[in-house]
């Protein structure tokens, strides 16, 4: 039984880079942490049942996916919602047992019956992260669970657009089930790398779903200023919510602005020319408290990253899908694929002041793989002529810590013959700087959301093919990744699966990696912690 009130070390901002033990740096309290532990345990129970019946049906897969996504950092702070997930999980497991006449215990959570919040809280101390005593085993199990959360996030978005892959659901439950077994370290490492392969698959699925629905992202200019009409601010990663909001606001006199990871919405043909999609407002998620105050109108959080709202905008904040915060209005998911109802936000917006301007000017993005591959001749010529010496992939997440100024400094210090490839909210550290271009190719190529890291992999593989290289590591590409939440863990495993070596990671190495697991990653993949910006730039330019 663990001794702390709580223990969570799933994100980069974990206390002292060791673990949050009394309350989360993110605002998650010990009760919420315990409910997350209980939910995870029930999901493992469902997964063991899925293994026993030899498959994962779509409803179970979707439920596991949404539940995992709800436990990602900065997504859902509503304990009642997490309790509902736990109760539903228990009934799904019971139904599986009934339908397939499964007898026996299967998993300790088989004893659990739907109950009260107190019931779930009382069970949590025995099932949390620290219930695995061996630190290497715990590390590999948790790495796998966090990768599952990342995979789940991508699967959730694809599913919202009608793309489900039964194999992804089956893999997710098999990974969760494997964390309940006594496996050798080698087997656990193999499973973790397999999760990298599944991440590539699910990112490809989402990429296809996004482009089928909204077109292929293309080079686009995005306004950073504001208009004169009231607006709704939409944040998070859910493009379908953006689509439905744009349709429902059309002709109402209410404008729409993107925030943080919704910025890449402007790159899609389906959205980019809509006049009432005015621009992007603000920067990365951790600036939201001051920015949401100044926005003046309703704000819709479609996914992470959500922070505890200040009183001055709490009434204007809405959550939807897997996000939640106690006392904050929630837009319910619709049934049968119908659109969600955003009328309350639209009516509220009509009586709000227009947003207060934070900045002005324009930024350029939209360099998804289709767009970059369309420019392939130009890019290849620039590499052959020596005009481009190196690509530096600086994808990932942003966060609060001042050490993340490293990424700004790297972007500023890289020589003029280096091109930055980015995706995710990491870009807000440097995407408003003037990086110039190389023979007409911008030196900062933004592929989109963290969900679009897939594009960066496709671009790398395309270059490997064009240059007829055997090994992806022979390309003039360095990886300098900022991480924060669990999708980044999945993306890291995806890169390892693709054989990428020498990745720099920061601002800290994950606390959930034990010294023993770090050793394995260093030996096999040459993973490094970021260092001084100038030193790293020099080494990266030398291909080290
Ligand atoms: Fe701490 Fe991060 Fe867990 Fe929040 S999600 S409790 S900040 S480790
Ligand atoms: Fe960002 Fe939360 Fe990861 Fe999507 S919005 S990259 S942190």
Coordinates of C-alpha atoms and ligand atoms in Angstrom, one line a residue:
X1 CA 0.0 0.0 0.0
X2 CA 1.4 3.4 -0.9
X3 CA 2.3 5.9 1.8
X4 CA 1.5 9.1 -0.1
X5 CA -1.8 10.8 -0.4
X6 CA -1.4 10.4 -4.1
X7 CA 1.3 9.6 -6.6
X8 CA 1.4 10.8 -10.2
X9 CA 4.4 11.3 -12.4
X10 CA 2.8 11.1 -15.8
X11 CA 3.7 14.6 -17.1
X12 CA 6.8 16.7 -17.4
X13 CA 5.7 19.2 -14.7
X14 CA 5.6 16.6 -12.0
X15 CA 6.8 17.9 -8.7
X16 CA 10.6 18.0 -8.3
X17 CA 10.8 15.8 -11.5
X18 CA 10.0 12.9 -9.2
X19 CA 6.2 12.7 -8.6
X20 CA 3.3 14.7 -7.3
X21 CA 2.5 13.3 -3.8
X22 CA 0.2 15.7 -2.0
X23 CA -1.5 17.6 -4.9
X24 CA -0.7 17.9 -8.5
X25 CA 1.2 20.8 -10.0
X26 CA -1.6 20.7 -12.6
X27 CA -4.2 21.2 -10.0
X28 CA -5.3 17.6 -9.8
X29 CA -6.0 16.8 -6.1
X30 CA -5.4 13.6 -4.3
X31 CA -9.0 12.4 -4.7
X32 CA -8.9 13.0 -8.4
X33 CA -5.6 11.2 -8.6
X34 CA -7.1 8.2 -6.7
X35 CA -10.2 8.2 -9.0
X36 CA -7.8 8.1 -12.1
X37 CA -6.0 5.2 -10.5
X38 CA -9.3 3.4 -10.0
X39 CA -10.5 4.1 -13.5
X40 CA -7.2 2.8 -14.9
X41 CA -7.5 -0.3 -12.8
X42 CA -11.0 -1.0 -14.1
X43 CA -9.8 -0.4 -17.7
X44 CA -7.1 -3.0 -17.1
X45 CA -9.9 -5.4 -15.9
X46 CA -11.8 -4.8 -19.1
X47 CA -8.7 -5.4 -21.0
X48 CA -7.9 -8.7 -19.3
X49 CA -11.5 -9.7 -20.2
X50 CA -11.0 -8.7 -23.8
X51 CA -7.9 -10.8 -23.9
X52 CA -9.8 -13.8 -22.5
X53 CA -12.5 -13.4 -25.2
X54 CA -9.9 -12.8 -27.9
X55 CA -11.1 -9.5 -29.1
X56 CA -12.2 -5.9 -28.4
X57 CA -15.5 -4.8 -29.9
X58 CA -15.9 -1.2 -31.2
X59 CA -18.0 0.0 -28.2
X60 CA -15.5 -1.4 -25.7
X61 CA -12.6 0.1 -27.7
X62 CA -14.3 3.5 -27.8
X63 CA -15.0 3.4 -24.1
X64 CA -11.5 2.4 -23.2
X65 CA -10.2 5.1 -25.6
X66 CA -12.3 7.9 -24.2
X67 CA -11.6 6.9 -20.6
X68 CA -7.9 6.9 -21.1
X69 CA -8.1 10.2 -22.9
X70 CA -10.0 11.7 -19.9
X71 CA -7.1 10.9 -17.6
X72 CA -4.5 12.7 -19.8
X73 CA -2.9 15.7 -18.1
X74 CA -5.1 18.9 -18.0
X75 CA -8.1 17.3 -19.6
X76 CA -10.8 16.5 -17.0
X77 CA -11.0 17.7 -13.4
X78 CA -14.6 16.7 -12.8
X79 CA -14.7 13.8 -10.3
X80 CA -18.4 13.0 -11.0
X81 CA -17.5 12.4 -14.6
X82 CA -14.6 10.1 -13.7
X83 CA -16.9 8.2 -11.3
X84 CA -19.3 7.7 -14.2
X85 CA -16.5 6.3 -16.4
X86 CA -15.6 3.9 -13.6
X87 CA -19.2 2.7 -13.1
X88 CA -19.7 2.3 -16.9
X89 CA -16.4 0.4 -17.1
X90 CA -17.5 -2.0 -14.5
X91 CA -20.8 -2.7 -16.3
X92 CA -19.0 -3.2 -19.6
X93 CA -16.7 -5.7 -18.0
X94 CA -19.7 -7.5 -16.4
X95 CA -21.4 -7.6 -19.8
X96 CA -18.3 -9.1 -21.4
X97 CA -18.2 -11.7 -18.7
X98 CA -21.9 -12.5 -19.1
X99 CA -21.9 -12.6 -22.9
X100 CA -18.8 -14.8 -23.1
X101 CA -19.6 -16.9 -20.0
X102 CA -16.2 -16.0 -18.5
X103 CA -15.8 -17.6 -15.1
X104 CA -13.1 -17.0 -12.6
X105 CA -11.4 -13.9 -11.3
X106 CA -9.5 -12.8 -14.4
X107 CA -8.3 -9.6 -12.6
X108 CA -8.6 -8.3 -9.1
X109 CA -10.9 -5.5 -10.3
X110 CA -13.4 -8.3 -11.1
X111 CA -14.5 -7.9 -7.5
X112 CA -15.5 -4.3 -8.0
X113 CA -19.2 -3.4 -8.3
X114 CA -20.6 0.0 -9.4
X115 CA -20.6 2.1 -6.2
X116 CA -20.1 5.5 -4.8
X117 CA -17.2 7.8 -5.0
X118 CA -16.1 6.7 -1.5
X119 CA -16.1 3.1 -2.7
X120 CA -13.7 3.9 -5.6
X121 CA -11.5 6.1 -3.4
X122 CA -11.2 3.3 -0.8
X123 CA -9.9 0.9 -3.4
X124 CA -7.4 3.3 -5.0
X125 CA -4.5 3.0 -2.5
X126 CA -4.0 -0.6 -3.5
X127 CA -4.0 -0.2 -7.3
X128 CA -2.0 3.0 -8.1
X129 CA 1.3 3.5 -9.7
X130 CA 3.3 2.6 -6.6
X131 CA 1.6 -0.7 -6.2
X132 CA 4.2 -2.1 -8.6
X133 CA 7.3 -2.3 -6.4
X134 CA 10.2 -3.0 -8.8
X135 CA 11.1 0.4 -10.2
X136 CA 12.1 -0.8 -13.7
X137 CA 8.9 -2.9 -14.0
X138 CA 6.9 0.1 -12.8
X139 CA 8.7 2.4 -15.2
X140 CA 8.0 0.1 -18.2
X141 CA 4.4 -0.5 -17.2
X142 CA 3.7 3.2 -16.8
X143 CA 5.5 4.2 -20.0
X144 CA 3.2 1.7 -21.8
X145 CA 0.1 3.1 -20.0
X146 CA 1.0 6.7 -20.9
X147 CA 1.7 5.6 -24.5
X148 CA -1.8 4.1 -24.4
X149 CA -3.2 7.4 -23.4
X150 CA -1.5 9.1 -26.3
X151 CA -2.8 6.4 -28.7
X152 CA -6.2 6.8 -27.2
X153 CA -6.2 10.5 -27.9
X154 CA -5.4 10.0 -31.6
X155 CA -7.9 7.1 -31.8
X156 CA -10.6 9.3 -30.2
X157 CA -10.1 12.1 -32.8
X158 CA -10.2 9.6 -35.7
X159 CA -13.3 8.0 -34.3
X160 CA -15.0 11.4 -34.1
X161 CA -14.6 11.6 -37.9
X162 CA -15.9 8.1 -38.4
X163 CA -12.6 6.3 -38.7
X164 CA -12.2 3.4 -36.2
X165 CA -9.6 0.7 -36.5
X166 CA -10.5 -2.4 -34.6
X167 CA -6.8 -3.4 -34.6
X168 CA -5.9 -0.2 -32.6
X169 CA -8.6 -1.0 -30.0
X170 CA -7.3 -4.6 -29.8
X171 CA -3.8 -3.4 -29.3
X172 CA -4.8 -0.9 -26.7
X173 CA -6.5 -3.5 -24.5
X174 CA -3.7 -6.0 -25.0
X175 CA -1.2 -3.4 -23.8
X176 CA -3.2 -2.6 -20.8
X177 CA -3.8 -6.3 -20.0
X178 CA 0.0 -6.9 -20.3
X179 CA 0.6 -4.4 -17.5
X180 CA -1.2 -6.9 -15.1
X181 CA 1.2 -9.7 -16.0
X182 CA 4.6 -10.7 -14.7
X183 CA 6.6 -10.3 -17.8
X184 CA 10.4 -10.3 -18.4
X185 CA 12.0 -6.9 -18.9
X186 CA 12.8 -7.9 -22.5
X187 CA 9.1 -8.7 -23.2
X188 CA 8.0 -5.4 -21.7
X189 CA 10.5 -3.5 -23.8
X190 CA 9.2 -5.3 -26.9
X191 CA 5.6 -4.4 -26.0
X192 CA 6.6 -0.8 -25.4
X193 CA 8.2 -0.6 -28.9
X194 CA 5.2 -2.3 -30.4
X195 CA 3.1 0.6 -28.9
X196 CA 5.4 2.8 -31.1
X197 CA 4.3 0.9 -34.1
X198 CA 0.6 1.3 -33.1
X199 CA 1.2 5.0 -32.6
X200 CA 2.4 5.3 -36.2
X201 CA -0.7 3.4 -37.3
X202 CA -3.2 5.5 -35.4
X203 CA -1.5 8.7 -36.4
X204 CA -1.8 7.6 -40.0
X205 CA -5.5 6.8 -39.4
X206 CA -6.1 10.2 -38.0
X207 CA -4.2 12.0 -40.7
X208 CA -6.4 10.2 -43.3
X209 CA -9.6 11.0 -41.3
X210 CA -8.6 14.7 -41.1
X211 CA -7.6 15.1 -44.7
X212 CA -10.7 13.2 -46.0
X213 CA -13.0 15.4 -43.9
X214 CA -11.3 18.8 -44.3
X215 CA -8.8 18.6 -47.2
X216 CA -5.0 18.5 -47.2
X217 CA -3.4 21.3 -45.1
X218 CA -1.8 23.9 -47.3
X219 CA 0.4 26.9 -46.8
X220 CA -1.7 29.5 -45.0
X221 CA -1.3 32.9 -43.4
X222 CA -3.0 33.3 -40.0
X223 CA -4.0 36.6 -38.6
X224 CA -2.9 37.2 -35.0
X225 CA -5.0 40.4 -34.5
X226 CA -8.7 40.7 -33.7
X227 CA -11.9 42.0 -35.5
X228 CA -14.6 44.3 -34.3
X229 CA -17.3 41.7 -33.7
X230 CA -17.8 39.5 -30.7
X231 CA -16.2 36.1 -30.9
X232 CA -16.0 32.5 -29.6
X233 CA -12.5 31.1 -28.8
X234 CA -12.0 27.4 -29.5
X235 CA -9.1 25.5 -28.0
X236 CA -7.9 21.9 -27.9
X237 CA -7.4 19.5 -30.8
X238 CA -10.9 18.5 -32.0
X239 CA -11.3 19.6 -35.6
X240 CA -14.9 18.4 -35.8
X241 CA -15.9 20.7 -33.0
X242 CA -14.3 23.5 -35.0
X243 CA -16.2 22.5 -38.1
X244 CA -19.5 22.3 -36.3
X245 CA -18.9 25.6 -34.5
X246 CA -18.1 27.4 -37.8
X247 CA -21.2 26.1 -39.4
X248 CA -23.4 27.2 -36.5
X249 CA -21.9 30.6 -36.1
X250 CA -22.1 31.4 -39.9
X251 CA -24.3 34.4 -40.5
X252 CA -24.8 35.1 -36.8
X253 CA -22.5 38.0 -36.5
X254 CA -20.3 36.0 -34.2
X255 CA -16.6 35.4 -35.2
X256 CA -14.5 32.4 -34.3
X257 CA -10.9 32.5 -33.1
X258 CA -8.6 29.5 -32.6
X259 CA -6.4 29.1 -29.5
X260 CA -3.3 27.0 -29.0
X261 CA -3.6 23.6 -30.6
X262 CA -6.5 24.7 -32.7
X263 CA -4.3 27.1 -34.6
X264 CA -3.6 24.5 -37.4
X265 CA -7.4 24.5 -38.2
X266 CA -6.5 27.5 -40.4
X267 CA -4.4 25.3 -42.6
X268 CA -7.3 23.2 -43.8
X269 CA -9.0 24.1 -47.1
X270 CA -12.4 23.5 -45.4
X271 CA -11.8 26.2 -42.9
X272 CA -9.2 28.6 -44.1
X273 CA -11.4 30.8 -46.3
X274 CA -14.3 31.1 -43.9
X275 CA -14.5 34.8 -43.2
X276 CA -15.8 34.5 -39.7
X277 CA -12.7 32.4 -38.8
X278 CA -10.8 35.5 -38.0
X279 CA -7.5 34.4 -36.6
X280 CA -5.6 32.8 -33.8
X281 CA -5.7 34.4 -30.3
X282 CA -2.9 34.0 -27.9
X283 CA -0.1 31.4 -27.4
X284 CA 0.4 28.1 -25.7
X285 CA -2.0 26.5 -23.2
X286 CA -0.2 27.7 -20.1
X287 CA -0.9 31.4 -20.9
X288 CA -4.6 30.8 -21.0
X289 CA -5.6 32.4 -17.7
X290 CA -4.6 35.9 -18.7
X291 CA -5.6 35.4 -22.4
X292 CA -9.0 34.0 -21.7
X293 CA -9.7 36.9 -19.4
X294 CA -9.0 39.3 -22.2
X295 CA -10.9 37.4 -24.9
X296 CA -14.2 38.7 -23.5
X297 CA -16.4 36.1 -25.2
X298 CA -17.2 32.4 -24.7
X299 CA -14.3 29.8 -24.8
X300 CA -14.7 26.2 -25.8
X301 CA -12.2 23.6 -24.6
X302 CA -12.5 20.6 -26.8
X303 CA -9.6 18.6 -25.3
X304 CA -6.5 19.2 -23.2
X305 CA -4.9 21.5 -22.0
X306 CA -7.3 23.0 -19.5
X307 CA -6.3 24.9 -16.4
X308 CA -8.5 25.9 -13.4
X309 CA -10.4 28.9 -14.6
X310 CA -10.2 32.3 -13.0
X311 CA -13.5 33.7 -11.8
X312 CA -13.5 36.4 -14.4
X313 CA -14.0 34.0 -17.2
X314 CA -15.4 30.9 -15.5
X315 CA -18.9 31.7 -16.6
X316 CA -17.7 32.1 -20.2
X317 CA -15.9 28.8 -20.3
X318 CA -17.4 25.6 -21.8
X319 CA -16.0 22.1 -21.9
X320 CA -17.0 19.3 -24.2
X321 CA -16.2 15.7 -25.0
X322 CA -13.6 14.2 -22.6
X323 CA -12.8 17.6 -20.9
X324 CA -14.5 18.8 -17.8
X325 CA -14.2 21.0 -14.8
X326 CA -16.6 21.2 -11.8
X327 CA -19.0 24.1 -12.1
X328 CA -18.1 24.8 -15.7
X329 CA -20.8 24.3 -18.3
X330 CA -20.4 21.2 -20.5
X331 CA -21.6 20.9 -24.1
X332 CA -22.9 17.3 -24.3
X333 CA -21.8 15.0 -27.1
X334 CA -24.5 14.4 -29.7
X335 CA -26.0 11.0 -30.4
X336 CA -25.9 9.3 -33.8
X337 CA -23.3 11.5 -35.3
X338 CA -25.5 14.6 -35.2
X339 CA -23.7 18.0 -34.6
X340 CA -23.3 19.2 -31.0
X341 CA -25.4 22.1 -30.0
X342 CA -23.3 25.3 -29.5
X343 CA -26.3 27.7 -29.4
X344 CA -25.7 28.6 -25.8
X345 CA -22.2 29.9 -26.6
X346 CA -23.4 31.7 -29.7
X347 CA -26.2 33.5 -27.7
X348 CA -23.7 34.4 -25.0
X349 CA -21.2 35.7 -27.5
X350 CA -23.8 38.1 -29.0
X351 CA -23.9 40.0 -25.7
X352 CA -20.1 40.1 -25.2
X353 CA -17.5 42.7 -26.1
X354 CA -15.2 41.8 -29.0
X355 CA -11.8 40.4 -27.9
X356 CA -9.1 42.7 -26.6
X357 CA -6.2 42.7 -29.0
X358 CA -3.1 40.9 -27.7
X359 CA -0.9 41.3 -30.7
X360 CA -1.1 41.7 -34.4
X361 CA 0.6 40.5 -37.6
X362 CA 0.4 37.2 -39.4
X363 CA 2.2 33.9 -39.1
X364 CA 2.5 31.2 -41.8
X365 CA 1.9 27.4 -41.4
X366 CA 0.4 24.5 -43.1
X367 CA 3.4 22.4 -43.9
X368 CA 1.8 19.0 -43.5
X369 CA 3.4 16.1 -45.5
X370 CA 1.3 16.7 -48.6
X371 CA 2.4 20.3 -48.8
X372 CA 6.1 19.5 -48.1
X373 CA 6.1 16.6 -50.5
X374 CA 4.6 18.9 -53.2
X375 CA 7.6 21.1 -52.6
X376 CA 10.0 18.1 -52.6
X377 CA 11.9 19.1 -55.7
X378 CA 12.7 22.5 -54.2
X379 CA 13.6 21.0 -50.9
X380 CA 15.8 18.3 -52.5
X381 CA 17.6 20.9 -54.7
X382 CA 18.2 23.1 -51.7
X383 CA 19.8 20.1 -49.8
X384 CA 21.8 19.1 -52.8
X385 CA 23.1 22.6 -53.4
X386 CA 24.0 22.9 -49.7
X387 CA 21.6 25.8 -49.1
X388 CA 19.9 23.6 -46.6
X389 CA 22.4 21.8 -44.3
X390 CA 20.1 20.4 -41.7
X391 CA 16.5 19.9 -40.6
X392 CA 15.8 20.1 -36.9
X393 CA 12.6 18.6 -35.7
X394 CA 11.4 20.7 -32.8
X395 CA 8.0 19.2 -32.3
X396 CA 6.2 18.4 -29.1
X397 CA 4.6 20.3 -26.2
X398 CA 5.1 23.6 -24.5
X399 CA 4.9 24.1 -20.7
X400 CA 5.3 26.7 -17.9
X401 CA 8.9 26.1 -16.9
X402 CA 11.4 28.8 -17.8
X403 CA 13.9 26.1 -18.9
X404 CA 11.8 25.8 -22.0
X405 CA 13.4 29.1 -23.1
X406 CA 16.0 26.5 -24.4
X407 CA 13.8 25.9 -27.4
X408 CA 13.5 29.6 -28.2
X409 CA 17.2 29.9 -28.0
X410 CA 17.9 26.9 -30.2
X411 CA 15.5 28.3 -32.8
X412 CA 17.3 31.7 -32.6
X413 CA 20.8 30.2 -32.6
X414 CA 20.4 27.7 -35.5
X415 CA 22.4 28.9 -38.5
X416 CA 20.6 30.3 -41.6
X417 CA 21.1 27.0 -43.5
X418 CA 19.0 25.0 -41.0
X419 CA 15.2 24.5 -41.3
X420 CA 13.0 23.8 -38.3
X421 CA 10.2 21.3 -38.7
X422 CA 7.6 21.6 -35.9
X423 CA 4.2 20.3 -34.8
X424 CA 2.4 20.6 -31.5
X425 CA 2.2 23.5 -29.0
X426 CA 6.0 23.5 -28.7
X427 CA 6.1 25.9 -31.6
X428 CA 4.6 28.8 -29.5
X429 CA 8.1 29.3 -28.1
X430 CA 9.4 30.5 -31.5
X431 CA 6.7 30.6 -34.1
X432 CA 6.2 34.4 -34.0
X433 CA 9.9 35.1 -34.6
X434 CA 11.1 36.0 -38.1
X435 CA 13.1 33.0 -39.3
X436 CA 13.4 34.1 -42.9
X437 CA 13.6 31.6 -45.8
X438 CA 16.0 29.5 -47.9
X439 CA 15.5 29.9 -51.6
X440 CA 11.8 30.6 -50.9
X441 CA 11.4 27.7 -48.4
X442 CA 10.5 29.2 -45.0
X443 CA 13.0 28.2 -42.3
X444 CA 10.1 27.3 -39.9
X445 CA 7.8 24.7 -41.3
X446 CA 4.8 24.1 -39.0
X447 CA 3.0 20.8 -39.8
X448 CA 0.2 21.4 -37.3
X449 CA -0.9 19.9 -34.1
X450 CA 0.9 17.3 -32.0
X451 CA -1.5 15.0 -33.8
X452 CA 0.3 15.9 -37.0
X453 CA 3.7 14.7 -35.8
X454 CA 2.9 11.9 -38.3
X455 CA 3.6 14.4 -41.1
X456 CA 7.1 14.9 -39.8
X457 CA 7.7 11.1 -39.9
X458 CA 6.3 11.0 -43.5
X459 CA 8.5 13.9 -44.6
X460 CA 11.6 12.1 -43.1
X461 CA 10.7 8.8 -44.8
X462 CA 10.1 10.6 -48.1
X463 CA 13.6 12.3 -47.9
X464 CA 15.1 8.9 -47.1
X465 CA 13.5 7.5 -50.2
X466 CA 14.5 10.5 -52.5
X467 CA 18.1 10.3 -51.3
X468 CA 18.1 6.5 -51.5
X469 CA 19.3 6.0 -48.0
X470 CA 19.2 2.8 -46.1
X471 CA 19.0 4.3 -42.7
X472 CA 16.8 7.2 -41.5
X473 CA 19.7 8.3 -39.3
X474 CA 21.8 9.1 -42.4
X475 CA 19.5 12.0 -43.2
X476 CA 20.6 15.5 -42.3
X477 CA 17.8 15.6 -39.6
X478 CA 18.2 16.1 -35.8
X479 CA 15.4 15.6 -33.3
X480 CA 15.1 18.1 -30.4
X481 CA 11.8 17.3 -28.8
X482 CA 10.0 19.2 -26.0
X483 CA 7.6 17.0 -24.1
X484 CA 4.9 17.6 -21.5
X485 CA 2.0 15.2 -21.6
X486 CA 1.4 11.6 -22.5
X487 CA 0.8 12.0 -26.3
X488 CA 4.5 13.0 -26.4
X489 CA 5.4 9.6 -24.8
X490 CA 3.5 7.9 -27.6
X491 CA 5.2 10.0 -30.3
X492 CA 8.6 9.3 -28.8
X493 CA 7.9 5.6 -29.1
X494 CA 6.7 6.1 -32.6
X495 CA 10.1 7.7 -33.5
X496 CA 12.0 4.8 -31.8
X497 CA 9.9 2.4 -33.8
X498 CA 10.9 4.2 -37.0
X499 CA 14.5 3.6 -36.0
X500 CA 15.3 7.2 -35.2
X501 CA 18.4 7.5 -32.9
X502 CA 20.0 10.4 -31.0
X503 CA 16.8 12.2 -30.1
X504 CA 17.3 15.1 -27.7
X505 CA 14.5 15.3 -25.1
X506 CA 13.7 18.1 -22.6
X507 CA 13.4 20.1 -20.6
X508 CA 13.8 17.0 -18.3
X509 CA 13.8 13.3 -18.9
X510 CA 10.5 11.8 -17.9
X511 CA 10.4 11.0 -14.1
X512 CA 8.6 7.8 -15.0
X513 CA 11.8 6.5 -16.7
X514 CA 13.8 4.6 -14.1
X515 CA 17.6 4.8 -14.3
X516 CA 17.6 1.2 -15.6
X517 CA 15.1 2.0 -18.4
X518 CA 17.0 5.2 -19.3
X519 CA 20.1 3.0 -19.6
X520 CA 18.4 0.8 -22.1
X521 CA 17.1 3.8 -24.1
X522 CA 20.6 5.4 -24.1
X523 CA 22.3 2.2 -25.2
X524 CA 19.8 1.2 -27.9
X525 CA 18.6 4.6 -29.1
X526 CA 21.2 7.2 -27.9
X527 CA 18.5 9.3 -26.3
X528 CA 19.9 12.4 -24.8
X529 CA 18.8 15.1 -22.4
X530 CA 19.0 18.6 -23.8
X531 CA 22.0 20.7 -22.8
X532 CA 23.1 24.3 -23.4
X533 CA 21.4 25.7 -26.5
X534 CA 24.6 26.8 -28.2
X535 CA 26.3 23.5 -27.5
X536 CA 23.3 21.4 -28.8
X537 CA 23.1 23.6 -31.9
X538 CA 26.7 23.0 -32.7
X539 CA 26.4 19.3 -32.1
X540 CA 23.2 19.0 -34.1
X541 CA 24.8 20.8 -37.1
X542 CA 27.5 18.2 -37.0
X543 CA 24.9 15.5 -37.0
X544 CA 25.6 14.5 -33.4
Ligands
LIG1 FE1 1.6 16.0 -11.3 FE2 1.5 16.0 -14.0 FE3 0.3 14.1 -12.6 FE4 -0.7 16.6 -12.6 S1 -0.5 15.2 -14.4 S2 -0.5 15.3 -10.8 S3 1.3 17.8 -12.7 S4 2.5 14.5 -12.7
LIG2 FE1 0.1 20.8 -26.2 FE2 -1.4 20.3 -24.1 FE3 1.2 18.5 -25.7 FE4 -0.9 18.9 -28.3 S1 -1.9 21.4 -25.8 S2 0.9 19.4 -27.6 S3 0.7 20.0 -24.2

